[in-house]
PDB file of C-alpha atoms and ligand atoms in Angstrom:
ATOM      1  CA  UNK G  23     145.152 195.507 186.994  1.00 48.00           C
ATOM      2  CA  UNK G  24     142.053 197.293 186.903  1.00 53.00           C
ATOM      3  CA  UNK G  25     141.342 199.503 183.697  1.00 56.00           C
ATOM      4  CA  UNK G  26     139.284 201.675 186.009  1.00 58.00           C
ATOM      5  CA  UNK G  27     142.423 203.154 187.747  1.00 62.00           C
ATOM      6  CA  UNK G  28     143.936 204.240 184.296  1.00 64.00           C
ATOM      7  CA  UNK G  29     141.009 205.620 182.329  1.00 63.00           C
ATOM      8  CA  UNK G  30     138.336 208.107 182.875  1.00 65.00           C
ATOM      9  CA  UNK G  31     135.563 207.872 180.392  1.00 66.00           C
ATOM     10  CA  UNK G  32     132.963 210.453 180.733  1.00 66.00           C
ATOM     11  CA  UNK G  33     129.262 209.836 180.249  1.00 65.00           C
ATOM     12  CA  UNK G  34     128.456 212.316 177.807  1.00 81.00           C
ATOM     13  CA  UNK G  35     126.364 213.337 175.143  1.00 95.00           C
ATOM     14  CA  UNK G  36     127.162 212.693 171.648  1.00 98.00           C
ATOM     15  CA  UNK G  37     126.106 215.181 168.733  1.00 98.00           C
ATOM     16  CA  UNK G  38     125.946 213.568 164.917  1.00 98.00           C
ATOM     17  CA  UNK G  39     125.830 215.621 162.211  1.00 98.00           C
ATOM     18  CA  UNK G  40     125.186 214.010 158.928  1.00 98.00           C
ATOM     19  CA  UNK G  41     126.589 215.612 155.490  1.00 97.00           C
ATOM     20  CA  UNK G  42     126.126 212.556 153.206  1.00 97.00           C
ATOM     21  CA  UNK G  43     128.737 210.744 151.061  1.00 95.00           C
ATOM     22  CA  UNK G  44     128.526 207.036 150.392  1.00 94.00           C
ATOM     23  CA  UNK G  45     127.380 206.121 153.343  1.00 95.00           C
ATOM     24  CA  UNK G  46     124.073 207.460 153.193  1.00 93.00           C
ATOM     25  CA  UNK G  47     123.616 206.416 149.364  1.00 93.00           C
ATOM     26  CA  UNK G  48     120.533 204.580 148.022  1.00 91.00           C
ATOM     27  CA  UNK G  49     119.701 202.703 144.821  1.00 86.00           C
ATOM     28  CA  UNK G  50     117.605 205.112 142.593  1.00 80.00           C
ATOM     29  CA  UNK G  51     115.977 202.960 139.962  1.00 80.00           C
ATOM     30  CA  UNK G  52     114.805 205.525 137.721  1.00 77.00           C
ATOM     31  CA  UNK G  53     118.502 207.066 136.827  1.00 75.00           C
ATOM     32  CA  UNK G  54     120.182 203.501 137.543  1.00 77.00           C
ATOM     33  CA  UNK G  55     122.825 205.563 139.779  1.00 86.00           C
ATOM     34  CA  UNK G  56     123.049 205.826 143.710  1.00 89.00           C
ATOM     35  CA  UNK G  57     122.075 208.618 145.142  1.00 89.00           C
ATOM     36  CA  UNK G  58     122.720 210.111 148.742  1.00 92.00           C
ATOM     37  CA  UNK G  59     119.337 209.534 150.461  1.00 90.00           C
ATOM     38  CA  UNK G  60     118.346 210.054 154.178  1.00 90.00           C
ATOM     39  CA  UNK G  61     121.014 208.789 156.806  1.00 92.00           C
ATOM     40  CA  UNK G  62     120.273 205.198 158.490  1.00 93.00           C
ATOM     41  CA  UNK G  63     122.688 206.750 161.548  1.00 96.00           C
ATOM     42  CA  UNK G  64     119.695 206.750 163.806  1.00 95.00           C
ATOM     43  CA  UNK G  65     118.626 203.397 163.035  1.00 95.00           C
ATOM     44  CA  UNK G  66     121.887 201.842 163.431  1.00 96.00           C
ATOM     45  CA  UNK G  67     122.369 203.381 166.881  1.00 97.00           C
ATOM     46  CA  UNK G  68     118.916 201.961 167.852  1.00 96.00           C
ATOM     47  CA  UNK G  69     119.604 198.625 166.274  1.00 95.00           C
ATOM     48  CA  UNK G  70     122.534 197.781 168.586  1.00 95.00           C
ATOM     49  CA  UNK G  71     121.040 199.452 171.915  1.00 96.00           C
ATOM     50  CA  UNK G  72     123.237 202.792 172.453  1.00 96.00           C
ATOM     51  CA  UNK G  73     123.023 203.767 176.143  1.00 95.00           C
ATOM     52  CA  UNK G  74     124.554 207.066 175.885  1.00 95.00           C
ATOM     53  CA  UNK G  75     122.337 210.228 175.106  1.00 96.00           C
ATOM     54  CA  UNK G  76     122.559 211.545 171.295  1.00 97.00           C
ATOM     55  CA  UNK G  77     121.124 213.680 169.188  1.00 97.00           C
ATOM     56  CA  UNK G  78     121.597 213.564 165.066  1.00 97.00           C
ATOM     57  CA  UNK G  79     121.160 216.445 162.749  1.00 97.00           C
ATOM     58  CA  UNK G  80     121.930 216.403 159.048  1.00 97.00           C
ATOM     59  CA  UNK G  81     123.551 219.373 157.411  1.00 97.00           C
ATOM     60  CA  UNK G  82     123.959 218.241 153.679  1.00 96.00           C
ATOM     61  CA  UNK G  83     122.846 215.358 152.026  1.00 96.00           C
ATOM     62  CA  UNK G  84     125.574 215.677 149.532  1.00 96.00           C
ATOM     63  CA  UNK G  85     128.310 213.530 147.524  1.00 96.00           C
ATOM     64  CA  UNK G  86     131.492 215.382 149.060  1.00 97.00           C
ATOM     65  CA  UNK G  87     133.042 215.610 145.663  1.00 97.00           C
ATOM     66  CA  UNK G  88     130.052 217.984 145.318  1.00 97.00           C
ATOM     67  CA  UNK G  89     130.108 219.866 148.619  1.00 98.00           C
ATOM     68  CA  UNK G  90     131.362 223.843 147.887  1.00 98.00           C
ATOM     69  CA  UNK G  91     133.322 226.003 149.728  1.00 97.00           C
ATOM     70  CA  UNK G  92     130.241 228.033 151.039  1.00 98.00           C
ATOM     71  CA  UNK G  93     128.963 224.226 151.988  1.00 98.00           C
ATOM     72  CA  UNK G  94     132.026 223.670 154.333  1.00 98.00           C
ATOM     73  CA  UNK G  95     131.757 226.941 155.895  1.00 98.00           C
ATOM     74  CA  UNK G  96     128.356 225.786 156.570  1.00 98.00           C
ATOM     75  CA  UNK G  97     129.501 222.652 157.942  1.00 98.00           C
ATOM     76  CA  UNK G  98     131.967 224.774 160.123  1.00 98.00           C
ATOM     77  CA  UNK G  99     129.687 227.721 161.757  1.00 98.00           C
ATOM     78  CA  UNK G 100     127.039 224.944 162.760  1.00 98.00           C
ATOM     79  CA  UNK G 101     129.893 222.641 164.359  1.00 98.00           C
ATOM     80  CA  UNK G 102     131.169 225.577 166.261  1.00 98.00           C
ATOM     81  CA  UNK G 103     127.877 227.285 167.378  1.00 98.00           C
ATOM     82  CA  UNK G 104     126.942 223.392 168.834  1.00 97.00           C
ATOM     83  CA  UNK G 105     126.773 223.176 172.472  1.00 96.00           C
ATOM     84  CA  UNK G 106     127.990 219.697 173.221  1.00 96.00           C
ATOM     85  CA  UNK G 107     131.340 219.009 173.115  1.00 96.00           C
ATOM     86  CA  UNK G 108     131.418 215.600 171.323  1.00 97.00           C
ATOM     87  CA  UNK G 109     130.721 215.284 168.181  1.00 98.00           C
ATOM     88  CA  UNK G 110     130.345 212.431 165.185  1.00 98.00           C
ATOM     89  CA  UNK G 111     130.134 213.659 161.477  1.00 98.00           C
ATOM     90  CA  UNK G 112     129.246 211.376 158.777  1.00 98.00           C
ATOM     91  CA  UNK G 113     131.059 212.498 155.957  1.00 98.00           C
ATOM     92  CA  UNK G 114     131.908 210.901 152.062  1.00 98.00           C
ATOM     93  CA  UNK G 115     135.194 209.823 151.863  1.00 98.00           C
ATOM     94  CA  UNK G 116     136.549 211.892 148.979  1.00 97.00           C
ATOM     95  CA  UNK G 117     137.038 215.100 150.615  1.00 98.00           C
ATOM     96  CA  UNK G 118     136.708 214.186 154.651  1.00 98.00           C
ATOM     97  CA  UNK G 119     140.353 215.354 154.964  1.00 98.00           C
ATOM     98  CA  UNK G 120     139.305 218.958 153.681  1.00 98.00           C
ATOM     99  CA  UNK G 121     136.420 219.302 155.883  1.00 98.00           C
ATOM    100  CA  UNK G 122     138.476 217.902 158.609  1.00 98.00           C
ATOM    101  CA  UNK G 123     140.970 220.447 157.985  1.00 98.00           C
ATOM    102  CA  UNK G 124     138.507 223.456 158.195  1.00 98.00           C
ATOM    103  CA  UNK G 125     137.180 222.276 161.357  1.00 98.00           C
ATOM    104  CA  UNK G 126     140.412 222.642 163.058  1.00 98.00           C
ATOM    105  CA  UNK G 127     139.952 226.150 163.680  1.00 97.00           C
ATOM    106  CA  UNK G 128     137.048 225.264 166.214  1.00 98.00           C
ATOM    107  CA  UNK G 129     138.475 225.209 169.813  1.00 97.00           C
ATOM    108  CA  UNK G 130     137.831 222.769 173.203  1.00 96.00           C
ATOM    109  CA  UNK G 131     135.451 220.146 171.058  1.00 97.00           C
ATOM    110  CA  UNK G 132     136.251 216.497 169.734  1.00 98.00           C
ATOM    111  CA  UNK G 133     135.574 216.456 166.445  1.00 98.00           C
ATOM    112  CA  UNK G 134     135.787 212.655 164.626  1.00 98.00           C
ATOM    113  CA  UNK G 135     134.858 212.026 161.215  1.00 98.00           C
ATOM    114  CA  UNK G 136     134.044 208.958 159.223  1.00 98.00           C
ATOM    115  CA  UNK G 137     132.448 207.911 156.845  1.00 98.00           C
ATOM    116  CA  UNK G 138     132.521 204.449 154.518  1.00 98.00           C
ATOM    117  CA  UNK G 139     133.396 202.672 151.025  1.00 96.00           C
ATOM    118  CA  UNK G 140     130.094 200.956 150.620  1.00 94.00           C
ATOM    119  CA  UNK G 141     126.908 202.514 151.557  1.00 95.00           C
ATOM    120  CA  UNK G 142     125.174 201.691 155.068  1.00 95.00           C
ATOM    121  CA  UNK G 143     122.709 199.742 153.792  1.00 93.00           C
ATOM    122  CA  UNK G 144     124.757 197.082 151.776  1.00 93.00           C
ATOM    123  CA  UNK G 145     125.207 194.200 154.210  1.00 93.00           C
ATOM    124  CA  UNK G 146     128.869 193.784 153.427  1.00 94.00           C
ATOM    125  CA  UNK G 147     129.241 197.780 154.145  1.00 96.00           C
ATOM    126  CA  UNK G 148     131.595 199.200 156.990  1.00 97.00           C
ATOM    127  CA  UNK G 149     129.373 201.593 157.862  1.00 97.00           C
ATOM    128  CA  UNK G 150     128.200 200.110 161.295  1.00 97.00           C
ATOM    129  CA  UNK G 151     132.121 199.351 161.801  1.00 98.00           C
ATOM    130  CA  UNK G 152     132.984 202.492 161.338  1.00 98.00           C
ATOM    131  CA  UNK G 153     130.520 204.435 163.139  1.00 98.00           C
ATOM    132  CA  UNK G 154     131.016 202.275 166.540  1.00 98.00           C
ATOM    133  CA  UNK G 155     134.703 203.495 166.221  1.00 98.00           C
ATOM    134  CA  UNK G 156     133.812 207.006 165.698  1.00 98.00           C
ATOM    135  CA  UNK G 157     132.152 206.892 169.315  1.00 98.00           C
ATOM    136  CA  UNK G 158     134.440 204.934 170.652  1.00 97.00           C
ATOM    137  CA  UNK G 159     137.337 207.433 169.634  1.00 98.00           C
ATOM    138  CA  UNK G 160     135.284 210.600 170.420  1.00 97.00           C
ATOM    139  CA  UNK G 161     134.621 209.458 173.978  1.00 95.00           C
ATOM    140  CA  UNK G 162     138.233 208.967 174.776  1.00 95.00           C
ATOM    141  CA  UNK G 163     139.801 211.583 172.897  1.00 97.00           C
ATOM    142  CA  UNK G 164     141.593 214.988 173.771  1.00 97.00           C
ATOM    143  CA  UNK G 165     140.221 218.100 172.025  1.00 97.00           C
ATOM    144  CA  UNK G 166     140.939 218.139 168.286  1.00 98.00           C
ATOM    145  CA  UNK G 167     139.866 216.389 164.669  1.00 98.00           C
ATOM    146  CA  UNK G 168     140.355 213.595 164.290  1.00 98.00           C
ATOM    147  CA  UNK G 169     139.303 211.353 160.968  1.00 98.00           C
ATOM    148  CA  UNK G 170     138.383 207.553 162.064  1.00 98.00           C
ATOM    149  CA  UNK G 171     138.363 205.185 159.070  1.00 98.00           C
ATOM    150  CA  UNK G 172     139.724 201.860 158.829  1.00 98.00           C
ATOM    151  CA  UNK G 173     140.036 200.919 162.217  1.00 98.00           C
ATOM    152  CA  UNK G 174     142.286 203.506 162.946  1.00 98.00           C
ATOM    153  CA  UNK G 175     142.251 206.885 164.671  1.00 98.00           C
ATOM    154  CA  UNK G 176     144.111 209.705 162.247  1.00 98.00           C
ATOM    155  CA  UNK G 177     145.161 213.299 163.436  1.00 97.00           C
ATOM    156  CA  UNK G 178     143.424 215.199 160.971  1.00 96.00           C
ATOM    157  CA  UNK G 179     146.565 217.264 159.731  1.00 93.00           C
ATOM    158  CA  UNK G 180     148.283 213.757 158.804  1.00 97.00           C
ATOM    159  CA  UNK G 181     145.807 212.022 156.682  1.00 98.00           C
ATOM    160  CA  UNK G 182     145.254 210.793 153.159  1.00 98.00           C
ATOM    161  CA  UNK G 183     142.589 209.044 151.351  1.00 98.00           C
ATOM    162  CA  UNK G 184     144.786 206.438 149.285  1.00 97.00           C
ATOM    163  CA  UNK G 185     141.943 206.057 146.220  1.00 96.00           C
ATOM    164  CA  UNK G 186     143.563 203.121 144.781  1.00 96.00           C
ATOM    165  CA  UNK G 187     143.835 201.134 147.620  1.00 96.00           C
ATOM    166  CA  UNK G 188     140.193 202.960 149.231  1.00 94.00           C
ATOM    167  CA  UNK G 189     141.838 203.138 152.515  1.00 97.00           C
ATOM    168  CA  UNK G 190     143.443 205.930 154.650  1.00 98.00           C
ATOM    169  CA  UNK G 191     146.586 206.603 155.430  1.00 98.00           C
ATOM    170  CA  UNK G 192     149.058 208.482 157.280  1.00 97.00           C
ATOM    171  CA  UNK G 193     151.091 211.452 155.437  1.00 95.00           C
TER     172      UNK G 193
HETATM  173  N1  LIG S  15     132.345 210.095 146.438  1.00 72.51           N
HETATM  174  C1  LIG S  15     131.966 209.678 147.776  1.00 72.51           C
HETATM  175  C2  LIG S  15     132.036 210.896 148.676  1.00 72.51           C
HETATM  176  O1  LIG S  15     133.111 211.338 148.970  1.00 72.51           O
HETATM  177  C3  LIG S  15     132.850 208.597 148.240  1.00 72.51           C
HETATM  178  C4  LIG S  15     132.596 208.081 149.638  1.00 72.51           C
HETATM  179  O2  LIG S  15     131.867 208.619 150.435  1.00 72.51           O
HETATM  180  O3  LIG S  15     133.261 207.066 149.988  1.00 72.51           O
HETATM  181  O4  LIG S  15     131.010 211.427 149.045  1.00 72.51           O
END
């Protein structure tokens, strides 16, 4: 049976916005701590040969344990004012569910988030995992928010981040 007949996947154009968390964290020497530095999101997508059109944008570059209330209503006028309908955020774990949560209020978009335990740049990291299936999941998705982590697609409104375990789960 042919999967054509079932599903319709759209060519479209994917948006990334980038907020920080561990994903985007770098070694700084000087304080002996990580730090969020600039996103490697672009890189990644050129690194395995994307052939859909994207464009990235970063919005914070912020440990979400950090990220305010004024941040996240930030996060949510530039999601809704964006044109395209598809859209990735790269987001730290820690409080993905409450920016997920605020971003329900936007109508007719796909909104995924993700994010990952180790940052991008650590070989052993599940950043690049995690990313392809973010746009994987936004491409075949209905409108809504949805947090991908794990290998699994969550609805946003029935999602926890289990900190002992570092994994999500449903509620
Ligand atoms: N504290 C980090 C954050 O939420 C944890 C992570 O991204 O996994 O930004």
């Amino acid at each position: 049976m042919s999967l054509r007949k079932n599903v319709r996947v759209q060519i479209m154009k994917i948006k990334f916005f980038t907020v920080g968390g561990t994903i985007d964290k770098v070694y700084f020497d000087r304080k002996n701590n990580y730090q969020v530095g600039d996103s490697r999101l672009h890189e990644i997508l050129k690194e395995v040969n994307v052939v859909f059109e994207y464009e990235c944008e970063s919005i914070l570059r912020k440990d979400s344990l950090d990220i305010t209330d004024e941040e996240r209503q930030i996060i949510l006028g530039r999601v809704a004012e964006e044109k395209h309908r598809h859209i990735v955020i790269t987001h730290g774990t820690d409080t993905m569910v409450q920016t997920a949560e605020i971003l329900r209020s936007v109508p007719d978009k796909v909104i995924v988030l993700t994010g990952s335990m180790e940052p991008a740049r650590f070989r052993s990291s599940d950043a690049e995992f995690n990313i392809g299936c973010a746009i994987a999941a936004v491409q075949l998705l209905p409108p809504g928010v949805y947090i991908v982590m794990n290998g699994r697609i969550f609805d946003s409104g029935r999602v926890r981040k289990n900190v002992e375990l570092g994994q999500f789960e449903d509620i």
